Amino acid sequence: MTTAVENASVTLSARPGFEGANIRTWIGFKHFAYLVEQGVLEWFRERGHGPGRLYHEHGVGLSIRDCSLLLPAVLDVDDTATVVATPAANGRFAVRMGVRRDADVTATVLATPAANGRFAVRMGVRRDADVTVCRARVRVALVREADVPQGAPLPAELAGLAEEPAVGEPGAPAGADPADTLRAAGAGFVWPWRVPYFYCQYSQRMQHSGYVRLLEEVVDRYLADRGVSVGRMLRERGWIPVVSRARIEVLGDAHLDEPMWVSFTVTDVLKDVTYDARMDCHVVRDGRLVRVATASILHGYAVSRGPEAGRLATLDEDTVAALTGGQR
């Protein structure tokens, strides 16, 4: 439920998607990102600039271009989340996302859009005391859509958010097999993929949340490829993967039905508790690889059962060797 307080503030209250409670009742990182996105969208909607109106009246698509998350504590399936956004002194938006159990919670979004379309996000929970469960930063762009008739000019307060469709970062020649080219460049795992319509927005471009879903899936595929699948670790050790931070940035526009090569590489193991990794997404244009998105993620394992449930697990030598390919 949302309630408009005044032009300078809005309130958003929402629960995480049931889909996100995959193991026990803890919510995965993907649904943190979804809630942050909903809070940003609500900011625009409450000011009469919802994504539908921007598209039909002004010919632009509201798109998340960059979102980073820090997740210091868990979110539960029955939590009610709130999102609060306030502009910081540097011209960015400060966004607060909060959770409260067995009580009503409100969240406030304040001020006018900054020229660079950036938000800073915070999510908190009331559990005997206030606990921060998420901090995030988001960049929003209003992308000019090719298939929409030229609409009315954007309102002055939004004009600085307008962008042309992004090209991406051209790289090496693709060669006979783009996957081989990426492996030769150091990618630990490469997954050939195709952009489906249900990962797209505005009929043609892959949206930011699609890359969030890709990041979740490529981690799962990588772990299975290395012999430490989520299912095996859960059955044999009672370990589940947990994310403490993630960032997904869209560098260029990938299009519906376009072939894509998703690579994933573990870059570091930190204190035998977490591992740092990177995802890159490439398409081929004019014979060259073009990077259209990049992501980083800090993963670990939590104990899912018994008296130590919720505690971070220590990575043993065999697990570290599997994650890194023995290249630590």
Coordinates of C-alpha atoms in Angstrom, one line a residue, residues 84-307:
V84 CA 12.7 5.6 1.8
A85 CA 14.5 7.9 -0.7
T86 CA 16.1 11.2 0.2
P87 CA 18.5 13.3 -1.9
A88 CA 22.0 13.3 -0.6
A89 CA 24.3 16.4 -0.5
N90 CA 26.1 15.2 -3.6
G91 CA 22.9 15.3 -5.7
R92 CA 22.1 11.7 -5.3
F93 CA 19.0 10.2 -3.8
A94 CA 19.1 8.6 -0.4
V95 CA 16.7 5.7 -0.2
R96 CA 15.8 3.8 2.9
M97 CA 14.1 0.4 2.9
G98 CA 12.9 -0.8 6.2
V99 CA 11.2 -3.9 7.7
R100 CA 9.1 -4.3 10.8
R101 CA 7.4 -7.3 12.2
D102 CA 4.0 -7.3 13.8
A103 CA 3.6 -3.6 13.4
D104 CA 3.0 -1.0 10.7
V105 CA 5.9 0.5 8.9
T106 CA 6.2 3.6 6.7
A107 CA 8.9 4.7 4.4
T108 CA 9.4 8.2 3.0
V109 CA 10.8 9.3 -0.3
L110 CA 11.8 13.0 -0.4
A111 CA 12.8 15.7 -2.8
T112 CA 13.2 16.2 -6.5
P113 CA 15.2 14.1 -9.0
A114 CA 18.9 14.8 -9.3
A115 CA 20.3 15.5 -12.8
N116 CA 22.2 12.2 -12.7
G117 CA 19.3 10.1 -11.6
R118 CA 21.1 8.4 -8.7
F119 CA 19.5 7.0 -5.6
A120 CA 21.1 5.7 -2.4
V121 CA 19.1 3.0 -0.7
R122 CA 18.7 1.8 2.8
M123 CA 16.6 -1.0 4.2
G124 CA 16.1 -1.6 7.9
V125 CA 14.3 -4.1 10.2
R126 CA 12.8 -3.7 13.7
R127 CA 14.0 -6.7 15.7
D128 CA 14.1 -5.6 19.4
A129 CA 16.3 -2.8 17.9
D130 CA 16.7 -1.2 14.5
V131 CA 18.8 -3.4 12.2
T132 CA 20.0 -2.4 8.7
V133 CA 19.4 -5.3 6.3
C134 CA 20.3 -3.5 3.0
R135 CA 22.0 -0.5 1.6
A136 CA 22.0 0.2 -2.1
R137 CA 22.8 2.7 -4.8
V138 CA 20.8 3.0 -8.0
R139 CA 21.1 4.9 -11.2
V140 CA 18.1 5.5 -13.4
A141 CA 17.9 6.7 -17.0
L142 CA 15.1 7.7 -19.3
V143 CA 16.1 6.0 -22.6
R144 CA 14.7 7.3 -25.9
E145 CA 12.7 4.5 -27.5
A146 CA 12.9 4.0 -31.2
D147 CA 9.5 2.4 -31.8
V148 CA 7.5 5.1 -30.0
P149 CA 6.3 8.3 -31.8
Q150 CA 8.1 11.4 -30.6
G151 CA 6.2 12.6 -27.6
A152 CA 6.0 15.8 -25.6
P153 CA 9.3 17.1 -24.2
L154 CA 10.2 15.8 -20.8
P155 CA 9.4 17.9 -17.7
A156 CA 12.3 20.2 -16.9
E157 CA 13.0 18.3 -13.6
L158 CA 13.5 15.1 -15.6
A159 CA 15.3 16.3 -18.7
G160 CA 18.7 15.6 -17.3
L161 CA 17.8 11.9 -17.1
A162 CA 17.3 11.4 -20.8
E163 CA 19.8 9.1 -22.6
E164 CA 20.1 7.6 -26.1
P165 CA 20.2 3.8 -26.2
A166 CA 23.6 2.6 -24.9
V167 CA 26.1 0.8 -27.2
G168 CA 28.2 -1.1 -24.7
E169 CA 32.0 -1.6 -24.6
P170 CA 33.5 -3.1 -27.7
G171 CA 36.3 -5.6 -27.1
A172 CA 38.3 -8.2 -28.8
P173 CA 37.4 -9.9 -32.2
A174 CA 34.9 -12.7 -31.4
G175 CA 36.8 -15.3 -33.4
A176 CA 35.1 -18.5 -34.6
D177 CA 33.7 -19.3 -31.1
P178 CA 33.0 -16.3 -28.8
A179 CA 33.0 -18.7 -25.8
D180 CA 36.6 -19.8 -26.6
T181 CA 37.6 -16.2 -26.9
L182 CA 36.3 -15.4 -23.5
R183 CA 37.9 -18.5 -21.9
A184 CA 41.2 -17.5 -23.5
A185 CA 40.8 -14.1 -21.9
G186 CA 40.5 -15.7 -18.4
A187 CA 36.8 -16.4 -18.0
G188 CA 36.3 -19.3 -15.5
F189 CA 32.9 -20.4 -17.0
V190 CA 31.0 -19.3 -20.1
W191 CA 27.3 -20.0 -20.7
P192 CA 25.8 -19.4 -24.2
W193 CA 22.4 -17.9 -23.8
R194 CA 19.6 -16.0 -25.8
V195 CA 17.7 -13.0 -24.6
P196 CA 14.0 -14.0 -24.1
Y197 CA 11.1 -11.6 -24.2
F198 CA 10.3 -12.1 -20.5
Y199 CA 13.7 -10.6 -19.6
C200 CA 13.0 -7.5 -21.7
Q201 CA 11.2 -4.2 -21.4
Y202 CA 9.5 -1.9 -23.9
S203 CA 9.4 -4.7 -26.5
Q204 CA 13.1 -4.8 -27.3
R205 CA 15.7 -4.1 -24.6
M206 CA 16.8 -6.4 -21.8
Q207 CA 16.0 -4.9 -18.5
H208 CA 18.2 -4.6 -15.4
S209 CA 16.2 -7.2 -13.4
G210 CA 16.9 -9.6 -16.2
Y211 CA 20.6 -9.3 -15.4
V212 CA 19.9 -9.8 -11.7
R213 CA 18.2 -13.1 -12.6
L214 CA 21.1 -14.0 -14.9
L215 CA 23.6 -13.4 -12.1
E216 CA 21.6 -15.8 -9.8
E217 CA 21.5 -18.5 -12.5
V218 CA 25.1 -18.3 -13.7
V219 CA 26.3 -18.7 -10.1
D220 CA 24.1 -21.8 -9.8
R221 CA 25.5 -23.2 -13.1
Y222 CA 29.1 -22.4 -12.1
L223 CA 28.8 -24.2 -8.8
A224 CA 27.3 -27.3 -10.5
D225 CA 30.1 -27.2 -13.1
R226 CA 32.7 -27.2 -10.3
G227 CA 31.1 -30.1 -8.5
V228 CA 29.8 -28.1 -5.6
S229 CA 26.2 -27.6 -6.7
V230 CA 23.7 -25.8 -4.3
G231 CA 21.8 -29.1 -3.9
R232 CA 24.9 -31.1 -3.1
M233 CA 26.2 -28.7 -0.5
L234 CA 22.7 -28.5 1.1
R235 CA 22.3 -32.2 1.3
E236 CA 25.8 -33.1 2.4
R237 CA 26.7 -30.2 4.7
G238 CA 23.6 -28.2 5.3
W239 CA 25.2 -25.2 3.6
I240 CA 23.3 -22.6 1.6
P241 CA 24.8 -19.8 -0.5
V242 CA 24.4 -16.3 0.9
V243 CA 25.2 -12.9 -0.7
S244 CA 26.6 -10.0 1.3
R245 CA 27.0 -7.6 -1.6
A246 CA 26.3 -7.5 -5.3
R247 CA 26.3 -4.9 -8.1
I248 CA 24.9 -5.2 -11.6
E249 CA 25.6 -2.4 -14.2
V250 CA 24.1 -2.2 -17.6
L251 CA 26.7 -0.9 -20.1
G252 CA 24.8 -1.3 -23.3
D253 CA 21.5 -2.5 -24.7
A254 CA 21.0 -6.2 -25.5
H255 CA 18.0 -6.9 -27.6
L256 CA 15.2 -9.5 -27.8
D257 CA 16.4 -12.9 -29.3
E258 CA 20.0 -11.7 -29.4
P259 CA 22.7 -14.4 -28.6
M260 CA 24.6 -13.6 -25.5
W261 CA 27.6 -15.1 -23.8
V262 CA 27.5 -15.0 -20.0
S263 CA 30.9 -15.5 -18.2
F264 CA 31.5 -16.0 -14.5
T265 CA 34.9 -16.0 -12.8
V266 CA 35.9 -16.3 -9.1
T267 CA 38.4 -13.6 -8.5
D268 CA 39.3 -14.0 -4.8
V269 CA 38.7 -15.9 -1.6
L270 CA 38.5 -13.7 1.5
K271 CA 39.5 -15.1 4.9
D272 CA 38.2 -18.6 4.0
V273 CA 34.6 -17.4 4.5
T274 CA 33.5 -15.6 1.3
Y275 CA 34.5 -15.5 -2.4
D276 CA 34.4 -12.6 -4.7
A277 CA 33.3 -13.2 -8.3
R278 CA 32.5 -11.3 -11.5
M279 CA 29.9 -11.8 -14.2
D280 CA 30.2 -10.3 -17.7
C281 CA 27.7 -10.4 -20.5
H282 CA 28.8 -10.1 -24.1
V283 CA 27.1 -10.0 -27.5
V284 CA 28.7 -10.0 -30.9
R285 CA 28.3 -7.0 -33.2
D286 CA 30.4 -6.4 -36.4
G287 CA 32.6 -9.3 -35.6
R288 CA 33.6 -8.1 -32.2
L289 CA 32.6 -8.9 -28.6
V290 CA 30.7 -6.1 -27.0
R291 CA 30.2 -6.1 -23.2
V292 CA 26.7 -5.0 -22.4
A293 CA 26.6 -5.7 -18.7
T294 CA 28.9 -6.5 -15.8
A295 CA 28.3 -7.6 -12.2
S296 CA 30.2 -8.4 -9.1
I297 CA 29.1 -10.5 -6.2
L298 CA 30.4 -11.5 -2.8
H299 CA 29.2 -15.0 -1.8
G300 CA 29.6 -17.2 1.1
Y301 CA 27.8 -20.1 2.8
A302 CA 25.5 -20.1 5.8
V303 CA 24.6 -23.2 7.9
S304 CA 21.0 -23.9 7.2
R305 CA 20.1 -26.4 10.0
G306 CA 21.0 -27.4 13.5
P307 CA 22.1 -25.2 16.5

